[in-house]
PDB file of C-alpha atoms in Angstrom:
ATOM      1  CA  MET A   1     129.566 122.511  88.557  1.00  0.00           C
ATOM      2  CA  ILE A   2     130.140 126.185  87.907  1.00  0.00           C
ATOM      3  CA  ASN A   3     133.838 127.075  88.123  1.00  0.00           C
ATOM      4  CA  ILE A   4     134.966 130.513  89.232  1.00  0.00           C
ATOM      5  CA  LEU A   5     138.385 132.111  88.934  1.00  0.00           C
ATOM      6  CA  LEU A   6     138.911 134.500  91.830  1.00  0.00           C
ATOM      7  CA  VAL A   7     141.709 137.006  91.130  1.00  0.00           C
ATOM      8  CA  GLU A   8     142.421 138.854  94.384  1.00  0.00           C
ATOM      9  CA  ASP A   9     145.706 139.736  96.099  1.00  0.00           C
ATOM     10  CA  ASP A  10     144.205 140.411  99.540  1.00  0.00           C
ATOM     11  CA  SER A  11     144.376 136.977 101.148  1.00  0.00           C
ATOM     12  CA  THR A  12     141.882 137.771 103.919  1.00  0.00           C
ATOM     13  CA  LEU A  13     139.252 138.854 101.414  1.00  0.00           C
ATOM     14  CA  ALA A  14     140.030 136.012  98.993  1.00  0.00           C
ATOM     15  CA  ILE A  15     139.845 133.296 101.660  1.00  0.00           C
ATOM     16  CA  GLY A  16     136.468 134.600 102.830  1.00  0.00           C
ATOM     17  CA  LEU A  17     135.050 134.781  99.304  1.00  0.00           C
ATOM     18  CA  LYS A  18     136.431 131.358  98.395  1.00  0.00           C
ATOM     19  CA  TYR A  19     134.940 129.814 101.533  1.00  0.00           C
ATOM     20  CA  ALA A  20     131.514 131.388 100.961  1.00  0.00           C
ATOM     21  CA  LEU A  21     131.373 130.443  97.280  1.00  0.00           C
ATOM     22  CA  GLU A  22     132.490 126.862  97.902  1.00  0.00           C
ATOM     23  CA  ASN A  23     129.833 126.505 100.596  1.00  0.00           C
ATOM     24  CA  GLU A  24     127.275 127.436  97.942  1.00  0.00           C
ATOM     25  CA  GLY A  25     128.530 124.637  95.693  1.00  0.00           C
ATOM     26  CA  PHE A  26     130.812 126.545  93.317  1.00  0.00           C
ATOM     27  CA  GLY A  27     134.273 125.403  92.318  1.00  0.00           C
ATOM     28  CA  VAL A  28     136.737 128.205  93.060  1.00  0.00           C
ATOM     29  CA  GLU A  29     140.347 128.649  92.015  1.00  0.00           C
ATOM     30  CA  TRP A  30     142.149 131.560  93.614  1.00  0.00           C
ATOM     31  CA  ALA A  31     144.976 133.468  91.916  1.00  0.00           C
ATOM     32  CA  ASN A  32     146.704 136.371  93.649  1.00  0.00           C
ATOM     33  CA  THR A  33     148.537 137.800  90.617  1.00  0.00           C
ATOM     34  CA  ILE A  34     147.826 138.331  86.928  1.00  0.00           C
ATOM     35  CA  GLU A  35     150.567 135.824  86.125  1.00  0.00           C
ATOM     36  CA  ALA A  36     148.873 133.141  88.258  1.00  0.00           C
ATOM     37  CA  ALA A  37     145.468 134.020  86.807  1.00  0.00           C
ATOM     38  CA  THR A  38     146.801 133.704  83.249  1.00  0.00           C
ATOM     39  CA  LYS A  39     148.229 130.262  84.031  1.00  0.00           C
ATOM     40  CA  ALA A  40     144.942 129.166  85.607  1.00  0.00           C
ATOM     41  CA  LEU A  41     142.977 130.487  82.634  1.00  0.00           C
ATOM     42  CA  ASN A  42     145.160 128.489  80.245  1.00  0.00           C
ATOM     43  CA  GLN A  43     144.772 125.272  82.266  1.00  0.00           C
ATOM     44  CA  ALA A  44     141.056 125.218  83.038  1.00  0.00           C
ATOM     45  CA  GLN A  45     137.708 126.510  81.865  1.00  0.00           C
ATOM     46  CA  PHE A  46     135.855 129.036  84.017  1.00  0.00           C
ATOM     47  CA  HIS A  47     132.271 130.197  83.848  1.00  0.00           C
ATOM     48  CA  LEU A  48     132.891 133.377  85.848  1.00  0.00           C
ATOM     49  CA  ILE A  49     135.887 135.505  86.826  1.00  0.00           C
ATOM     50  CA  ILE A  50     135.827 137.729  89.888  1.00  0.00           C
ATOM     51  CA  LEU A  51     138.591 140.221  89.177  1.00  0.00           C
ATOM     52  CA  ASP A  52     140.335 142.709  91.434  1.00  0.00           C
ATOM     53  CA  ILE A  53     141.505 145.903  89.736  1.00  0.00           C
ATOM     54  CA  MET A  54     144.697 146.651  91.675  1.00  0.00           C
ATOM     55  CA  LEU A  55     147.086 143.679  91.595  1.00  0.00           C
ATOM     56  CA  PRO A  56     150.798 143.516  92.418  1.00  0.00           C
ATOM     57  CA  ASP A  57     151.895 142.728  88.846  1.00  0.00           C
ATOM     58  CA  GLY A  58     149.434 144.852  86.869  1.00  0.00           C
ATOM     59  CA  ASN A  59     145.830 145.905  86.837  1.00  0.00           C
ATOM     60  CA  GLY A  60     142.611 144.030  86.307  1.00  0.00           C
ATOM     61  CA  TYR A  61     141.565 146.175  83.347  1.00  0.00           C
ATOM     62  CA  ASP A  62     144.524 144.940  81.305  1.00  0.00           C
ATOM     63  CA  PHE A  63     143.798 141.345  82.280  1.00  0.00           C
ATOM     64  CA  CYS A  64     140.149 141.825  81.306  1.00  0.00           C
ATOM     65  CA  ARG A  65     141.231 143.072  77.874  1.00  0.00           C
ATOM     66  CA  TYR A  66     143.514 140.041  77.562  1.00  0.00           C
ATOM     67  CA  ILE A  67     140.614 137.698  78.285  1.00  0.00           C
TER      68      ILE A  67
END
């Protein structure tokens, strides 16, 4: 199974994306902050990250550099 980390603080958008991706057979973990995304990244392996740029505790560009 392909695992995706979805980093998005807009819950309406994230729930819709998560639902659609799971219906296509992907495993999706949703994080709504950079802190939560970092924890998820350290606990599991992901094949793809869908990353929002504007997050409440930082920006996606910095998280991308961290990855």
